[in-house]
Amino acid sequence: MSLIQLHNEQDWNLVKEQRNRIIIMKNSTTCPVSHEAFKEYQKFAADHGSETLYYLNVQDSRPLSNLIAEQTGVKHESPQVLIFEGDTVVWHDSHWNITNKKLAQANEKTKA
């Protein structure tokens, strides 16, 4: 499983330079819903070990979370998962909709 935490705009820009397809989760470290969603995200990461997945903790990385919302036009939610192809968000969902099964379906549906 490759699950990498992003902390700031520099991290985000580096990932965007290196990868065309990006899956990222906005996680809240104080929210019980986010805690459950993050466990589902970890299961998804374990089941898709060949993919690199990213996350940020909104309490530690609020400027980055806001930047992603501004760049994409997708309103910030937490928890929230976004799938990018290039600079385009091809799928996103939040809260109780973040499950291993739904992530797997979205991943397959959005692969080019």
XYZ file of C-alpha atoms in Angstrom, residues 6 20 48 83 98 104:
6
model
C 0.598 15.900 1.520
C -1.485 12.480 -14.398
C -5.014 -1.419 -4.858
C -10.007 11.609 -8.451
C -16.559 7.062 1.013
C -13.181 0.789 -6.287
